[in-house]
XYZ file of N, CA and C in Angstrom:
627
model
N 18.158 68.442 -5.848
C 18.279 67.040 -6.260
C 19.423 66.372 -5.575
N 20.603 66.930 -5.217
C 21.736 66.143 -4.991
C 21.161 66.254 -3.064
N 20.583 67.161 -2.490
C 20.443 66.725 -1.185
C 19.289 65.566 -0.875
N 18.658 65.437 -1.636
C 18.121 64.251 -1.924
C 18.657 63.063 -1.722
N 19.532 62.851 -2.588
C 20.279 61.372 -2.505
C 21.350 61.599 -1.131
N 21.542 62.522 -1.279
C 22.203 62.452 0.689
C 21.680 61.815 1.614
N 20.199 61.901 1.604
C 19.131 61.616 2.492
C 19.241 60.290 2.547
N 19.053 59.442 1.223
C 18.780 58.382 0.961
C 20.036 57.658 1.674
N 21.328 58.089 1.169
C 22.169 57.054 1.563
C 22.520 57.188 3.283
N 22.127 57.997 4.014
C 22.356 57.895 5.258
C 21.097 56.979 5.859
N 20.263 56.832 5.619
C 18.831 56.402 6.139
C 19.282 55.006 5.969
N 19.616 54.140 4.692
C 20.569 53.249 4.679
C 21.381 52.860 5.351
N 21.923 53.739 5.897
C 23.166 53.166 6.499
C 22.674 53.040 8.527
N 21.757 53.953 8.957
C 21.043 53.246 9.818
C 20.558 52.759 9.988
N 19.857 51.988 8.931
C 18.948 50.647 9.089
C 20.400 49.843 9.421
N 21.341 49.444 8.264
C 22.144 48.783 8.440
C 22.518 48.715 9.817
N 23.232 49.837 10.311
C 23.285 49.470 12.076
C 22.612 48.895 12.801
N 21.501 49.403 12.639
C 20.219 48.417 13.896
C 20.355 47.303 13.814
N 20.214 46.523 12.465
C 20.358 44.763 11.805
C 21.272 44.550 13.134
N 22.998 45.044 12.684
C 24.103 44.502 13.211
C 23.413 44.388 14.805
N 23.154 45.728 15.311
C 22.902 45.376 16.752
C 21.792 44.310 17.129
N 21.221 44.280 16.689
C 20.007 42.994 16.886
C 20.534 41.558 16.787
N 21.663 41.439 16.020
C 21.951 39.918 15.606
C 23.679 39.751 16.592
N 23.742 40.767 17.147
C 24.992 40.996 18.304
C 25.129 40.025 19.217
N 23.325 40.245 20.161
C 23.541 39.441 21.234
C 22.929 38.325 21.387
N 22.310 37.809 20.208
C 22.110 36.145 19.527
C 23.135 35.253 19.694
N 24.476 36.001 18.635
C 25.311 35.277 18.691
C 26.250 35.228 19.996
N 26.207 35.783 20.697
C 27.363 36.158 22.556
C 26.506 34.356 22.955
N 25.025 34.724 22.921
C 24.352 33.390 23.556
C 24.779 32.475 23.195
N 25.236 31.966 22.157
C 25.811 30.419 21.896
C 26.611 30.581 21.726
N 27.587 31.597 22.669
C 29.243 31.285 22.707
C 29.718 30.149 23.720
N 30.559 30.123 24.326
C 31.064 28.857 24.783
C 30.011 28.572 26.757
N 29.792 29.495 27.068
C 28.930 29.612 28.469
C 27.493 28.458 27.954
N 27.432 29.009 26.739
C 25.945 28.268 26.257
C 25.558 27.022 25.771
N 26.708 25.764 26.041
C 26.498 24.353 26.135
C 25.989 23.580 25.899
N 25.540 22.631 25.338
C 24.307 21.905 25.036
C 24.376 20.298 25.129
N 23.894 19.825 26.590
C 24.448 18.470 27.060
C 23.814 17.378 25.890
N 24.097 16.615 25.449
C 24.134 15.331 24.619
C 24.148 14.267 25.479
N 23.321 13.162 25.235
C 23.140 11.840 26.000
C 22.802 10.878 25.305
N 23.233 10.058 25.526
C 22.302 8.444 24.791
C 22.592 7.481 25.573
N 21.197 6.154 25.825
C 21.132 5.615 26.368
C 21.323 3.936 25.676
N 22.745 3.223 25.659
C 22.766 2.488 24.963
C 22.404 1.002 25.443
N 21.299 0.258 25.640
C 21.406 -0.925 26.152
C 22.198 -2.039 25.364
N 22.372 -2.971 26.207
C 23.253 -3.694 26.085
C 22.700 -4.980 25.287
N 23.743 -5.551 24.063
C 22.891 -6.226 23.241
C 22.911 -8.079 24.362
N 21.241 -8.494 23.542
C 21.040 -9.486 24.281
C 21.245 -10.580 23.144
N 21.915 -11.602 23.840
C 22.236 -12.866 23.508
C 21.056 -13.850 22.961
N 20.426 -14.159 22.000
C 19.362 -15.044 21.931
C 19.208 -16.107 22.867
N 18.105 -16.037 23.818
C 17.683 -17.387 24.852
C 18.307 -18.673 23.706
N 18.159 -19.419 24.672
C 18.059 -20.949 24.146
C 17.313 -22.461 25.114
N 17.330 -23.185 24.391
C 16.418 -24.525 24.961
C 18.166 -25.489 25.385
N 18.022 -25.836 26.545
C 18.997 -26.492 27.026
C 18.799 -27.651 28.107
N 20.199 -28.923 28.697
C 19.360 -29.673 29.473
C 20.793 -29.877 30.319
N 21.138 -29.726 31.429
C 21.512 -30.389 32.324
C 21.356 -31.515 33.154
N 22.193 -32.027 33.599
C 22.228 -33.022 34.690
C 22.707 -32.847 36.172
N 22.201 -32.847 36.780
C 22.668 -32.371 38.365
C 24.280 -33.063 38.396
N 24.879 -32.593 39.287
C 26.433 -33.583 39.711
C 25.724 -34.674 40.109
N 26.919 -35.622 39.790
C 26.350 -36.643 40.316
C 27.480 -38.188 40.062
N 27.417 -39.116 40.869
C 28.756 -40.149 40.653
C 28.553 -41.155 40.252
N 27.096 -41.105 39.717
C 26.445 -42.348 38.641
C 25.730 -43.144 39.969
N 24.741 -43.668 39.563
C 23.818 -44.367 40.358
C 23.512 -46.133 40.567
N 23.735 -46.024 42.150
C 24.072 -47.808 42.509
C 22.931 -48.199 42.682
N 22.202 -49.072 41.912
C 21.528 -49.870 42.222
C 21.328 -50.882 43.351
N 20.622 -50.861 44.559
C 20.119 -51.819 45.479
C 18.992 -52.962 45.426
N 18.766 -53.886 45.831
C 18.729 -55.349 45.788
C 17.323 -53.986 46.699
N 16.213 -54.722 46.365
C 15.037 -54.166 46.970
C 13.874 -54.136 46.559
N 12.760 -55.008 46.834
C 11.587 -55.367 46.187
C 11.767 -56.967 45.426
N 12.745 -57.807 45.675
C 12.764 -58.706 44.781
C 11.815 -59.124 45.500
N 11.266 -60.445 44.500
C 10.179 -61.399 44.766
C 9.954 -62.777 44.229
N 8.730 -63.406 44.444
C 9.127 -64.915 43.591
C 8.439 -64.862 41.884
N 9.060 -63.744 41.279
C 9.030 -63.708 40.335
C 10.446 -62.982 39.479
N 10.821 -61.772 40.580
C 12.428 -61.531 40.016
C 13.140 -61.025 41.128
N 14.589 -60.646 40.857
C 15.044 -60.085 41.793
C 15.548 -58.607 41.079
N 15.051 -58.001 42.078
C 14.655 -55.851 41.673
C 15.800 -55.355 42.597
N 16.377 -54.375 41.999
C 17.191 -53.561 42.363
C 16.729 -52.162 42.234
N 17.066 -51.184 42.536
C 16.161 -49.854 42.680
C 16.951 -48.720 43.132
N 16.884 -47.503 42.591
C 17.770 -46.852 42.866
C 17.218 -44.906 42.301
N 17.383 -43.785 42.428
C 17.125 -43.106 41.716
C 17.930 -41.838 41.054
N 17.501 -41.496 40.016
C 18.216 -40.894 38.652
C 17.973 -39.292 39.397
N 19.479 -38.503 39.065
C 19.881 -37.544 39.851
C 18.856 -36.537 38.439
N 18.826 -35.264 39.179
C 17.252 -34.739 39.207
C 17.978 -33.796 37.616
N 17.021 -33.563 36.664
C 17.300 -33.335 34.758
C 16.679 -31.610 34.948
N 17.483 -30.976 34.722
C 16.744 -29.755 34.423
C 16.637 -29.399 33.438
N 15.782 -29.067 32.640
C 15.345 -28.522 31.208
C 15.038 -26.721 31.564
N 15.943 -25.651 30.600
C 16.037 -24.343 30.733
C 15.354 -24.098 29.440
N 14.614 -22.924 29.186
C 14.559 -22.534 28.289
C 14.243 -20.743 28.757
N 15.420 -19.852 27.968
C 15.427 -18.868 28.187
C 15.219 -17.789 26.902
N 14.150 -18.579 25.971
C 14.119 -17.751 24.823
C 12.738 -16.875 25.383
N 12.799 -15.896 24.505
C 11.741 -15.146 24.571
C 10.584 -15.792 23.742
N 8.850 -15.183 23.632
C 7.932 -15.707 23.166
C 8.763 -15.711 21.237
N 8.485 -14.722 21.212
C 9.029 -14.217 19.589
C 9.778 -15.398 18.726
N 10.899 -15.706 20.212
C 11.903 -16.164 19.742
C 11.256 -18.217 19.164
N 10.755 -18.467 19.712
C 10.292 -19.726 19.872
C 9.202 -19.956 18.750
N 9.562 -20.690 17.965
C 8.098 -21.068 16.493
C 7.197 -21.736 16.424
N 6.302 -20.940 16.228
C 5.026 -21.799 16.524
C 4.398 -22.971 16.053
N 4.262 -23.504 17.687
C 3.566 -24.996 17.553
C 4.608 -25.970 18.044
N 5.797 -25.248 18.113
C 7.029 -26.407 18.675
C 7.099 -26.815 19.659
N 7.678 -27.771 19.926
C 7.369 -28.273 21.389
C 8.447 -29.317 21.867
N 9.198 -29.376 23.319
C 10.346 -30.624 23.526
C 10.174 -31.852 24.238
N 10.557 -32.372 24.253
C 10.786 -33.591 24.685
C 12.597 -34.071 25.297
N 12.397 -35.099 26.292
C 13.643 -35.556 26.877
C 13.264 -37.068 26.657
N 14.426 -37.682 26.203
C 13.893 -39.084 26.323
C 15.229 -39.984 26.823
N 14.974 -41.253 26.934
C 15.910 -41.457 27.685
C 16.275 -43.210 27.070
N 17.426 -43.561 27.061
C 17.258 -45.428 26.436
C 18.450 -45.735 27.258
N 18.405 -47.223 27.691
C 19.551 -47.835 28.513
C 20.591 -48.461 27.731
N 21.677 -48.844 28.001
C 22.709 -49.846 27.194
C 22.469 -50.775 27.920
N 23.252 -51.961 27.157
C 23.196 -53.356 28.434
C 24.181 -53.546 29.401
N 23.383 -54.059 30.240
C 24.674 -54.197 31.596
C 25.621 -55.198 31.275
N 26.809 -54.943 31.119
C 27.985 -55.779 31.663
C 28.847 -56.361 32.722
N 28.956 -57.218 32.850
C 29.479 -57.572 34.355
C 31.335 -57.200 33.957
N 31.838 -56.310 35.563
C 32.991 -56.213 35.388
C 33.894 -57.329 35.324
N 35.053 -57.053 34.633
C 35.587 -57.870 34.026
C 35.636 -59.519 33.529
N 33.869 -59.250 32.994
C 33.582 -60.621 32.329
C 32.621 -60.340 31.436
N 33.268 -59.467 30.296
C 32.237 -58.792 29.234
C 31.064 -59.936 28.204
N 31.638 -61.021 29.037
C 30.454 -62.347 28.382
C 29.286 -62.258 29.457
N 29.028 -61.959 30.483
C 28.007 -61.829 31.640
C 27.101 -59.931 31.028
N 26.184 -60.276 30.574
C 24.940 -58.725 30.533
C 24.315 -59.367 30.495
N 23.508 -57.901 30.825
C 22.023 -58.056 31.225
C 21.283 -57.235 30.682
N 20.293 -57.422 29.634
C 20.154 -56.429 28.125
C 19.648 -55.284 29.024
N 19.276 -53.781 28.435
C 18.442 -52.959 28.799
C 17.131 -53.169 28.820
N 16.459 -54.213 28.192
C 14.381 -54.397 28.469
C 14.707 -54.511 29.925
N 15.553 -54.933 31.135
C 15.286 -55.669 32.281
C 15.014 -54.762 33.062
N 15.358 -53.092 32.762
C 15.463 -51.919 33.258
C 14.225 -50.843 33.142
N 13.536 -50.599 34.013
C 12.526 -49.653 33.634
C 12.554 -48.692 34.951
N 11.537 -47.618 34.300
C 11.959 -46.230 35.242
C 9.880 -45.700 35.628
N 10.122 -44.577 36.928
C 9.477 -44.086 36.543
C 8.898 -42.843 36.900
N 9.464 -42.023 35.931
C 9.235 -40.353 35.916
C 8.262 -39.952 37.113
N 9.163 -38.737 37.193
C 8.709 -37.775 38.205
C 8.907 -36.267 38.033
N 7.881 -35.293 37.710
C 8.119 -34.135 37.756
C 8.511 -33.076 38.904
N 9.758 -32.411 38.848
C 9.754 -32.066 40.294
C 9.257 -30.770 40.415
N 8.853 -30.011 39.603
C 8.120 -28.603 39.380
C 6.639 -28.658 39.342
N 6.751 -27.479 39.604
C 4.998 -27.413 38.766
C 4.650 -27.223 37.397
N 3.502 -27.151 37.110
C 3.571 -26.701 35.644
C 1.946 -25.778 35.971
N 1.785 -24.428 35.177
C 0.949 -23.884 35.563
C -0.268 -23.715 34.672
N 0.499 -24.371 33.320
C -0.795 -24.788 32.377
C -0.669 -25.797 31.739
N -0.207 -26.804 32.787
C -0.060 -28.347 32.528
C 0.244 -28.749 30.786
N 1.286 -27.705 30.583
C 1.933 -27.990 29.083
C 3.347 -28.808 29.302
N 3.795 -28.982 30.885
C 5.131 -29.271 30.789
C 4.427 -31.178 31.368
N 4.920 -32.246 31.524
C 4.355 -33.818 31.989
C 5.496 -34.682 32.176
N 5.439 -34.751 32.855
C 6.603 -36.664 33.393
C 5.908 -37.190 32.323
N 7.163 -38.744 31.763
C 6.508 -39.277 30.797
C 5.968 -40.414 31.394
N 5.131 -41.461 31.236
C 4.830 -42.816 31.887
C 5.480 -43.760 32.116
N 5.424 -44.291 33.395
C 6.257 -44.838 33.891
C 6.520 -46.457 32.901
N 7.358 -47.153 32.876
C 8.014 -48.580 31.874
C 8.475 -49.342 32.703
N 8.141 -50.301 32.538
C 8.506 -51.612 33.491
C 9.381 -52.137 32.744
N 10.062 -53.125 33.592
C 11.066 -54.231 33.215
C 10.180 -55.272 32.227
N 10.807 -55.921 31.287
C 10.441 -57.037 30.420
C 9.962 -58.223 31.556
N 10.486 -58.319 32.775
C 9.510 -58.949 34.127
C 8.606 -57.999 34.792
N 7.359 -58.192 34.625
C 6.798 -57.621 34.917
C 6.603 -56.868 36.298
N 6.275 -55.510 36.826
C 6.425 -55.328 38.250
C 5.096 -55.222 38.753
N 4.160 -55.300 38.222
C 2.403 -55.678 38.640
C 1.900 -54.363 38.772
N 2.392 -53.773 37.671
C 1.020 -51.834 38.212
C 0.493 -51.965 36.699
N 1.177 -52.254 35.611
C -0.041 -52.824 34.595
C 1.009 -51.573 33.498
N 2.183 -51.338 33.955
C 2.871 -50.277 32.982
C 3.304 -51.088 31.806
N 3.667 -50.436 30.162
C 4.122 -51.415 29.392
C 5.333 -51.974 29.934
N 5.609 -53.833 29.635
C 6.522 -54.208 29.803
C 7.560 -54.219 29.122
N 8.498 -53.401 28.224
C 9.293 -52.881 27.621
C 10.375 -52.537 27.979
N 10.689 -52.107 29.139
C 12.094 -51.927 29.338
C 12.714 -50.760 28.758
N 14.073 -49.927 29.179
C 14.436 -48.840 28.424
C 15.253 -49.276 27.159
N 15.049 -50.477 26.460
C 15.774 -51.016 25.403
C 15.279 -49.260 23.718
N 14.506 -49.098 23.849
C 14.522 -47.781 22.937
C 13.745 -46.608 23.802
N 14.027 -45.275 22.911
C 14.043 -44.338 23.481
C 11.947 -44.025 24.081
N 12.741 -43.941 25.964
C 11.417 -43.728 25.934
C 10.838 -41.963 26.887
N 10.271 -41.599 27.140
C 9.720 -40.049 27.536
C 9.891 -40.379 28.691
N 10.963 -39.095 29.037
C 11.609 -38.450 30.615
C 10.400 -37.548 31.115
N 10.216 -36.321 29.835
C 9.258 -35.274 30.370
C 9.125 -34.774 29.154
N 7.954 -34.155 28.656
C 7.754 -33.086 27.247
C 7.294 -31.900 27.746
N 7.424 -31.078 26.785
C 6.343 -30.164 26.684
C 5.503 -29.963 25.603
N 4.312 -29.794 25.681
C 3.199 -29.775 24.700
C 3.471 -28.864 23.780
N 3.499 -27.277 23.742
C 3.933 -26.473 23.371
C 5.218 -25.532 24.485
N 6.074 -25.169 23.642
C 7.050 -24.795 24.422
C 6.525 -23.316 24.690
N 5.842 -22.774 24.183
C 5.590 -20.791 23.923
C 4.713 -20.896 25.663
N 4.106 -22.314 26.195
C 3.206 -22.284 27.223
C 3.935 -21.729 27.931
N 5.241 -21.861 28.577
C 5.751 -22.391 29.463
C 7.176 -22.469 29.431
N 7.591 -20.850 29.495
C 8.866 -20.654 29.147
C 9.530 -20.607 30.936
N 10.916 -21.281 30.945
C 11.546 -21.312 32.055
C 11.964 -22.003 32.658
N 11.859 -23.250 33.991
C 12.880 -24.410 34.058
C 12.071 -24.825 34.846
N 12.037 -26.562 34.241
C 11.102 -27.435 34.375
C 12.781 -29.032 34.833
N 11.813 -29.410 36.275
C 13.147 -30.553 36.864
C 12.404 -31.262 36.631
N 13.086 -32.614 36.604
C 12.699 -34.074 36.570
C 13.268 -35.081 37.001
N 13.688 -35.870 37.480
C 14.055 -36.905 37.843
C 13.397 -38.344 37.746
N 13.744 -39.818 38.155
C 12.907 -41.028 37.884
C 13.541 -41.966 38.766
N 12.680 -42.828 39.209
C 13.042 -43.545 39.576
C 13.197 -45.421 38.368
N 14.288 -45.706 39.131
C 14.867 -46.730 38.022
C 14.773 -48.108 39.233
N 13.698 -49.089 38.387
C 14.291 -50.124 38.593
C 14.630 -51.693 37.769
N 15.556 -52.434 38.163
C 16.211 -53.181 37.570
C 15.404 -54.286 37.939
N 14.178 -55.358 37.081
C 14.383 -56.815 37.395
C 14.421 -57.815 36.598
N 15.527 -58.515 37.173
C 15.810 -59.960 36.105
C 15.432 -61.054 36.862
N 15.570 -62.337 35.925
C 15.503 -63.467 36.318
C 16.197 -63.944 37.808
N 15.422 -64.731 38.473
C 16.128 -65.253 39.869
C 17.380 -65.665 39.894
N 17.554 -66.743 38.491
C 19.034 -67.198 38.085
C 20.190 -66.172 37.933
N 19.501 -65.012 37.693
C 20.941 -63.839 36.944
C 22.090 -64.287 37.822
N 23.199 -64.313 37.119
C 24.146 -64.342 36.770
C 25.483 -63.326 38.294
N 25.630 -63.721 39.512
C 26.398 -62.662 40.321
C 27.564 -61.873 39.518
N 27.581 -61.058 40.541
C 28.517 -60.127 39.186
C 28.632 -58.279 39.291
N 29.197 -57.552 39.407
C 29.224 -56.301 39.376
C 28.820 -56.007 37.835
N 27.464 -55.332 37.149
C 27.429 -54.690 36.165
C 27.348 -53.341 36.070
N 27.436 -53.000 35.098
C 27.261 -51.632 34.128
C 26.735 -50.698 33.248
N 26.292 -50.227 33.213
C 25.298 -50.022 31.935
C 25.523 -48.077 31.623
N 25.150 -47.585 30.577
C 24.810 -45.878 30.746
C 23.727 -45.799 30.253
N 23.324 -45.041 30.727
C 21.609 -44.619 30.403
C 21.690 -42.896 29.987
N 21.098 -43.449 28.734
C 21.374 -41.890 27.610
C 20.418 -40.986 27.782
N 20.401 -39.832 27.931
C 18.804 -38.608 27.689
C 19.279 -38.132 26.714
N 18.311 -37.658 26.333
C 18.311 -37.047 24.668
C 17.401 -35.666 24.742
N 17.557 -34.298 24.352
C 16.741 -33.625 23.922
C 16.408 -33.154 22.905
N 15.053 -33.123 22.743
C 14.357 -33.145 21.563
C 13.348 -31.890 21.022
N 13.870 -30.215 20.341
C 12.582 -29.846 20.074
C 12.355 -29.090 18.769
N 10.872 -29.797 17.957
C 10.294 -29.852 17.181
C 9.347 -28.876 16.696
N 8.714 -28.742 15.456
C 7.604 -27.926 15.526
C 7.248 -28.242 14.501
């Protein structure tokens, strides 16, 4: 009986050995030789696009004596070229919205004889797109005549309120940069008044949905 349990506890104790040697050279492998490179690729966060409008440089625009007739005397001149950006993504932009540029004159003043103007109706323009548009969502707005008429049959209105530079129908059409420019001309009465005037002519952007 007692060589019995002799048996037992040595048989034990070589299993135990084998374990140890088996789990020996597991652990040697993920000692320091055995490395494990880590990476991540972090892009860089993006700024939300936006809808924006510039004006080219420019030293303000002289009107020339050109086209008068025996009905007015026209001055003529043209408006330095409007870029409209829009750098949002589709996502970013809500649907159905859409911009507009518009544009209204002040009245001319004659230098230093602030009793001599010449209202803004006398002033009309007329749009020009200088891009393309590739699904005709982006448009020059129609051209506005002077409160004297200039004979192409445009309303006679004048830039006395705000009238369309360029829109876009939907903005999601037609993401990216759309130019414009116009031509402006001035006609008043034969009598007007000699005189150096003045005036600023406002753009406005506009977008909706």
């Amino acid at each position: 009986m007692k060589t019995t349990r002799t048996a037992q506890i040595l048989t034990a104790s070589v299993l135990g050995l084998a374990l140890a040697g088996v789990a020996g050279p597991a652990m040697a492998a993920d000692g320091p030789d055995g490395g494990i490179d880590v990476s991540v690729n972090i892009e860089p966060i993006r700024t939300p696009g936006q809808l924006s409008m510039t004006v080219a440089d420019n030293n303000g625009i002289s009107l020339q004596e050109n086209g008068s007739d025996a009905a007015a005397r026209q001055f003529t001149g043209t408006m330095p070229t409007v870029t409209v950006s829009d750098t949002r993504l589709p996502e970013e932009i809500p649907a159905g919205e859409y911009w507009a540029v518009v544009g209204q004159a002040g009245q001319f003043t004659a230098t230093g004889d602030p009793a001599k103007t010449i209202g803004p109706q006398y002033l009309g323009w007329t749009p020009r797109l200088l891009t393309g548009s590739s699904t005709g969502a982006v448009a020059a707005g129609e051209p506005i005549s002077s409160v004297i008429s200039d004979g192409t049959g445009a309303p006679a209105v004048g830039l006395q309120g705000q009238e369309l530079l360029v829109s876009a129908a939907n903005s999601a059409d037609e993401i990216g940069t759309s130019k414009v420019n116009a031509d402006l001309a001035l006609r008043t009465a034969l009598d007007v008044a000699a005189g150096e005037y003045h005036s600023t002519l406002t753009l406005s952007l506009f977008n909706q949905s």
